[in-house]
mmCIF file of C-alpha atoms in Angstrom:
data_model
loop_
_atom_site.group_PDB
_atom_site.id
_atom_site.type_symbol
_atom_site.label_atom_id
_atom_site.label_comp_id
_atom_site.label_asym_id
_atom_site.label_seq_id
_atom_site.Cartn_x
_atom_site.Cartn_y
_atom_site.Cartn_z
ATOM 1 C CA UNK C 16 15.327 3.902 23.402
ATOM 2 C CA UNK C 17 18.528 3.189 21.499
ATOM 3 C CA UNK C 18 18.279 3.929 17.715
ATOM 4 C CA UNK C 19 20.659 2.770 15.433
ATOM 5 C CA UNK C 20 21.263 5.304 12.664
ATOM 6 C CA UNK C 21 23.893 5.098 9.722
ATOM 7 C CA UNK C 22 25.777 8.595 9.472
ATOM 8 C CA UNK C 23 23.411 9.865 6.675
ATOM 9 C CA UNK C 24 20.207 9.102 9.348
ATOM 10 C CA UNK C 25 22.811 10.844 12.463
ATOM 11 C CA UNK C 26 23.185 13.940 9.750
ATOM 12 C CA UNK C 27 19.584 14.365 9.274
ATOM 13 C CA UNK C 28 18.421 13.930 13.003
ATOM 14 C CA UNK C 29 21.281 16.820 13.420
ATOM 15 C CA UNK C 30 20.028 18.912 10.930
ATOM 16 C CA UNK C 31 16.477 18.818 12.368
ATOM 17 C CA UNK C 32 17.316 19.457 15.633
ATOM 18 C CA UNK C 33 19.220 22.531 14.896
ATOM 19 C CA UNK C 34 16.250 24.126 13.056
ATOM 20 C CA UNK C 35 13.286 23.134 14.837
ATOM 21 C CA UNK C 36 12.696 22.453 18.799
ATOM 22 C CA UNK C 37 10.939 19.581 20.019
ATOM 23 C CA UNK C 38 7.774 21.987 20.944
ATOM 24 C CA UNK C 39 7.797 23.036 17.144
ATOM 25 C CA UNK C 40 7.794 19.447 15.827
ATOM 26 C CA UNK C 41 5.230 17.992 18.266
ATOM 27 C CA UNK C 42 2.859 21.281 17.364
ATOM 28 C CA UNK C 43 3.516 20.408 13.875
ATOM 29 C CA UNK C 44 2.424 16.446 14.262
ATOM 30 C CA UNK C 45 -1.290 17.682 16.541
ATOM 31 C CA UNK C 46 -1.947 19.721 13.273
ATOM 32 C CA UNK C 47 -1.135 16.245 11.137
ATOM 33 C CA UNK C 48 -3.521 14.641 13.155
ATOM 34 C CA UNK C 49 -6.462 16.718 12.496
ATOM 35 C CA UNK C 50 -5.915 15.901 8.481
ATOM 36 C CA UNK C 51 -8.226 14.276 6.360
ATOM 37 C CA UNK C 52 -6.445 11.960 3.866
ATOM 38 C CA UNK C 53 -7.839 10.501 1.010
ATOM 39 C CA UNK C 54 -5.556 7.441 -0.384
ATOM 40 C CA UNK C 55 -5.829 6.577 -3.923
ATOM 41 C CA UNK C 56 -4.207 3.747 -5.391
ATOM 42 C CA UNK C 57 -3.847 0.037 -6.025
ATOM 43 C CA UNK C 58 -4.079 -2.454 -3.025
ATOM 44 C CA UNK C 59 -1.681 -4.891 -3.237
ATOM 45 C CA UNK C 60 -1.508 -8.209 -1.161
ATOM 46 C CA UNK C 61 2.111 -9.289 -0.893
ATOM 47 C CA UNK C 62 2.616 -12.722 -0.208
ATOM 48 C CA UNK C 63 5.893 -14.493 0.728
ATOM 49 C CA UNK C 64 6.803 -18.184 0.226
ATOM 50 C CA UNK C 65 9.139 -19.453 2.329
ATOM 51 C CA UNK C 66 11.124 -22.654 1.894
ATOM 52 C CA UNK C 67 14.545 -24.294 1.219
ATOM 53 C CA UNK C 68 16.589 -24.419 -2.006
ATOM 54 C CA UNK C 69 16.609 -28.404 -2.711
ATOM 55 C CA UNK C 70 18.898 -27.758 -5.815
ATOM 56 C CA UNK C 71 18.316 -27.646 -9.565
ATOM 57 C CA UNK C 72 15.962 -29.390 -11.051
ATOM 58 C CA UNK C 73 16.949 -32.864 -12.132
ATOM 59 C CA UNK C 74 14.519 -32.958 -15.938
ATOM 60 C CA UNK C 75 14.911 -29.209 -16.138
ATOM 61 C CA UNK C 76 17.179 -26.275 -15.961
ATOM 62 C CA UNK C 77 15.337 -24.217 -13.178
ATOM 63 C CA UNK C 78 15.766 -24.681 -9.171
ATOM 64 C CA UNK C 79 12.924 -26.133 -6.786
ATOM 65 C CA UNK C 80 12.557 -25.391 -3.516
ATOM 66 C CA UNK C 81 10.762 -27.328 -0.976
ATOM 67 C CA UNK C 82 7.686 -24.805 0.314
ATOM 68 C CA UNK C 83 7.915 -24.180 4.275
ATOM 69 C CA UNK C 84 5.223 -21.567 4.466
ATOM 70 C CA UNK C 85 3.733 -18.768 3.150
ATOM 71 C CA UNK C 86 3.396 -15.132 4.580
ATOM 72 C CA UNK C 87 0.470 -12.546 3.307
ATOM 73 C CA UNK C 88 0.763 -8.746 3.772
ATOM 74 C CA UNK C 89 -0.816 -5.683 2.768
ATOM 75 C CA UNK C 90 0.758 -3.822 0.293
ATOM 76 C CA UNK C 91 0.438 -0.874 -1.953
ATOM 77 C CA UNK C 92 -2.080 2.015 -1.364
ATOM 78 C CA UNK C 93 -2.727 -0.460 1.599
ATOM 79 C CA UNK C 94 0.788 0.005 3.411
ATOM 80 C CA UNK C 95 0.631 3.957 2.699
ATOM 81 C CA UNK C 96 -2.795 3.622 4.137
ATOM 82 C CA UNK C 97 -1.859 2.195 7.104
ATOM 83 C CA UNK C 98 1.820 4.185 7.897
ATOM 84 C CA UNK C 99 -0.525 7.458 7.564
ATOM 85 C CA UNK C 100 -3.380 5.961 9.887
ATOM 86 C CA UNK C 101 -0.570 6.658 13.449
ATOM 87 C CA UNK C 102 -0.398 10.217 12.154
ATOM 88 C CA UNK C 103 -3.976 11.243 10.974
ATOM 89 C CA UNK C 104 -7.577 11.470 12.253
ATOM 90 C CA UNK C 105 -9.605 10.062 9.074
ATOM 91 C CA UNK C 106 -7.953 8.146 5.921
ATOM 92 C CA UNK C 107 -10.399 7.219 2.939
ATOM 93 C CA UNK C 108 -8.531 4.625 1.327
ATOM 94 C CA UNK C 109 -9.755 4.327 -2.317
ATOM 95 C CA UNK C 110 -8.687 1.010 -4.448
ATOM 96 C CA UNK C 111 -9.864 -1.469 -6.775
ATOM 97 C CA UNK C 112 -10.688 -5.078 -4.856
ATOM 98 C CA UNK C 113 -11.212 -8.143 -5.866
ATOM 99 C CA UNK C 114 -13.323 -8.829 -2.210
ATOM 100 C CA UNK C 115 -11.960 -12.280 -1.565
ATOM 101 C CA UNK C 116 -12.280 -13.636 2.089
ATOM 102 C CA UNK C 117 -9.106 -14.397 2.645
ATOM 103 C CA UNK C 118 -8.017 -10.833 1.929
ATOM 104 C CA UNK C 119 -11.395 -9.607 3.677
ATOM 105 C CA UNK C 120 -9.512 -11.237 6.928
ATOM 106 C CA UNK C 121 -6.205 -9.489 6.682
ATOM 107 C CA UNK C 122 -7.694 -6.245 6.015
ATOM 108 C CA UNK C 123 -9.944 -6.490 8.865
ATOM 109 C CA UNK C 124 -7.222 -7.190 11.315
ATOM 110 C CA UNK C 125 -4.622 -4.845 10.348
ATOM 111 C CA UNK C 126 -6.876 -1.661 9.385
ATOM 112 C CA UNK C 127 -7.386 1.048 12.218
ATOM 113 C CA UNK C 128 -10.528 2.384 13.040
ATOM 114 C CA UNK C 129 -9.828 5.801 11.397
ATOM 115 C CA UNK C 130 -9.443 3.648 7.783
ATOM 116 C CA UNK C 131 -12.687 3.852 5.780
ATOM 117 C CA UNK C 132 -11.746 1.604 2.966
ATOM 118 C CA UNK C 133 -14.036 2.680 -0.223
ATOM 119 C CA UNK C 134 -12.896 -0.633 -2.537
ATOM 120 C CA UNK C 135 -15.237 -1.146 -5.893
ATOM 121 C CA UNK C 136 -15.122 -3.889 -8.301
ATOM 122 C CA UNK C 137 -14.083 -3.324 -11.970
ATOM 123 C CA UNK C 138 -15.615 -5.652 -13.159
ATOM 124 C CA UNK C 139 -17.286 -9.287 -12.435
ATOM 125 C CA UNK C 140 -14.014 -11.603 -12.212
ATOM 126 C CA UNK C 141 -11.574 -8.438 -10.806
ATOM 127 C CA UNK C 142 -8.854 -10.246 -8.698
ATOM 128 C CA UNK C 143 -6.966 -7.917 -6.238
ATOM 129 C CA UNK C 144 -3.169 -7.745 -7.575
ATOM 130 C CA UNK C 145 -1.356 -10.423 -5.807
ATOM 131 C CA UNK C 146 2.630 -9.954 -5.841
ATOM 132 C CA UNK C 147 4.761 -13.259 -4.628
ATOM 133 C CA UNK C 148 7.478 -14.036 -4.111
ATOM 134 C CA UNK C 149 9.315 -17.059 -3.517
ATOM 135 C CA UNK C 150 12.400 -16.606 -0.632
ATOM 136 C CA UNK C 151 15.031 -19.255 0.547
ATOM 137 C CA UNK C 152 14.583 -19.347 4.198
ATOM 138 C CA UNK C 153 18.435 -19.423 4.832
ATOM 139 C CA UNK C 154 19.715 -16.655 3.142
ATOM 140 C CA UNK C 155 16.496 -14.633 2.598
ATOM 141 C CA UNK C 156 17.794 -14.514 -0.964
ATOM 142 C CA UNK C 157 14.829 -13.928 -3.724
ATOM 143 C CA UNK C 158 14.291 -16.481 -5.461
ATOM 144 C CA UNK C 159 11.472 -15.913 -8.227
ATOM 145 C CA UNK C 160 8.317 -13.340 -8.220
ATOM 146 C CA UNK C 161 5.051 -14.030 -9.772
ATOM 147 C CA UNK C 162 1.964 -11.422 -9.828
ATOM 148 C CA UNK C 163 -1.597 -11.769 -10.423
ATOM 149 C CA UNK C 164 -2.013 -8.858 -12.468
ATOM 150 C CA UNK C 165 -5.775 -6.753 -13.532
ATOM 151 C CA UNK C 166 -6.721 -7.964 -16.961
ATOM 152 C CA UNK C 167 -8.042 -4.055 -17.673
ATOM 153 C CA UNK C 168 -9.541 -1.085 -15.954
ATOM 154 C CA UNK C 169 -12.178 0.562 -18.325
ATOM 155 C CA UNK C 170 -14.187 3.371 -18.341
ATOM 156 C CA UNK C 171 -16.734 2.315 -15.979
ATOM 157 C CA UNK C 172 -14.767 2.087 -13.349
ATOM 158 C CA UNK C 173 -12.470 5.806 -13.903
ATOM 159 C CA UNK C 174 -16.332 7.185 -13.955
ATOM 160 C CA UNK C 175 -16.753 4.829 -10.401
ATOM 161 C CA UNK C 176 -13.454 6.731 -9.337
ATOM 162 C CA UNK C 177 -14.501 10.225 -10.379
ATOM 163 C CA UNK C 178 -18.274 9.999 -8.506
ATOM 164 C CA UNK C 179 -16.526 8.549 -5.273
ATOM 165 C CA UNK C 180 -13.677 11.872 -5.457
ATOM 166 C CA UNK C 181 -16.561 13.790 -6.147
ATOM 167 C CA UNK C 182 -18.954 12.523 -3.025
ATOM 168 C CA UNK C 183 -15.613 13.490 -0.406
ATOM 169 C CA UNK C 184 -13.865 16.174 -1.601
ATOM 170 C CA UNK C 185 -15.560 18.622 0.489
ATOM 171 C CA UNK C 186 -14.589 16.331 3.534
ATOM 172 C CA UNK C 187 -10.490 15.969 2.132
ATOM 173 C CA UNK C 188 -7.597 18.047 3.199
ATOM 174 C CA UNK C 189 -5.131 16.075 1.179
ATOM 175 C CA UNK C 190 -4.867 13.481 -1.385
ATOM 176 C CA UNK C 191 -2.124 10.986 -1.839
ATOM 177 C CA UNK C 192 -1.694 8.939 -5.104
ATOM 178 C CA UNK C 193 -0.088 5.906 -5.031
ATOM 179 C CA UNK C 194 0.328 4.653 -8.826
ATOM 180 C CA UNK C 195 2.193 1.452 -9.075
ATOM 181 C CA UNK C 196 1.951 1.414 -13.443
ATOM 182 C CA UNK C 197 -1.233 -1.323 -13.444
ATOM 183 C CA UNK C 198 -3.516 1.167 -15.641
ATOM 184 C CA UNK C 199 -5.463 1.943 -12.978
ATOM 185 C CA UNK C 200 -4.790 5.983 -12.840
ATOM 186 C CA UNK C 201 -6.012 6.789 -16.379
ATOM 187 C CA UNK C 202 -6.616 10.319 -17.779
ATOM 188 C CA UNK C 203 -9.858 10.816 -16.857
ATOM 189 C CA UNK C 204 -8.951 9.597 -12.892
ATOM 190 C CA UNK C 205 -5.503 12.477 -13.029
ATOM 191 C CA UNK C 206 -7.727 15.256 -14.735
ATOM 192 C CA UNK C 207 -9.940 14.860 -11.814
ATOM 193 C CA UNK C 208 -7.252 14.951 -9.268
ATOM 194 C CA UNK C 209 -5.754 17.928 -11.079
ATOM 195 C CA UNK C 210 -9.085 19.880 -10.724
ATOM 196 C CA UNK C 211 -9.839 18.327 -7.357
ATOM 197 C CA UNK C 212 -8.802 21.524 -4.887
#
């Protein structure tokens, strides 16, 4: 097909092909595919709002927009997750989760087969991070963000972390950390991804 790449992208391509053949590079991705990826990190469920600017707000200084509708998508350790699952055979995906239906749904319809998501609950009222944002439907143009953050990760659930590393390592090639600065990598999770070999 036709690809459209800025001169940067038509460098790199360039680059690539000089150095490797295309035997070399599909031998490389069959080897990829026999991985065994274990995917640490925060699921995040980005949600878009879509809707029209009506103007500012008449009793006070902010805009409104008039809500069209909303968009969710799976974000985070979630996304990484699922770009990895065309390349490799197995992907343990390893995240706090709140377990809400709604979120159930979407990860049941976008996860492949060769996802085993391993999600565990903090604690009781755990909410899974929710990041959304509000776009004008005309421009595209961000309007506002809001995020439904984790209250606290605590002990309990770094030693939840370190028993569930500990139960696959012998079945891991690789491990990918995806830390997007919610306090849910804490010392005791990254000195047991240090040792983990």
């Amino acid at each position: 097909g036709n690809f459209i790449f800025n001169n940067e992208q038509k460098e790199f391509v360039k680059k690539i092909k000089r150095k490797f053949s295309y035997n070399q590079i599909n031998r490389s991705l069959k080897k990829l595919k026999q991985l065994k990826v274990l995917v640490i990190g925060e699921l995040i469920i980005d949600r878009y709002f879509f809707g029209k600017v009506l103007g500012k707000s008449g009793k006070e200084p902010h805009l409104v927009m008039e809500e069209n509708y909303s968009e969710d998508y799976l974000g985070g350790s979630a996304a990484v997750a699922r770009h990895l699952s065309s390349f490799v055979k197995k992907i343990d995906l390893l995240s706090p989760y709140g377990g809400e239906k709604k979120h159930n749904l979407l990860i049941k319809k976008h996860f492949k087969n060769n996802i085993s998501f391993r999600s565990f609950r903090p604690y009781k009222n755990f909410k899974t991070i929710i990041k959304s944002r509000f776009l004008d439907i005309i421009s595209n143009y961000k309007l506002f963000g809001s995020y439904i953050l984790p209250a606290r990760f605590d002990l309990r659930s770094e030693k939840i972390v370190e028993n569930i590393i500990d139960s696959r390592k012998k079945n891991i090639d690789i491990i990918i950390v995806c830390d997007y600065g919610h306090n849910f990598i804490g010392k005791i999770i990254a000195n047991k991804l240090k040792k983990t070999k």
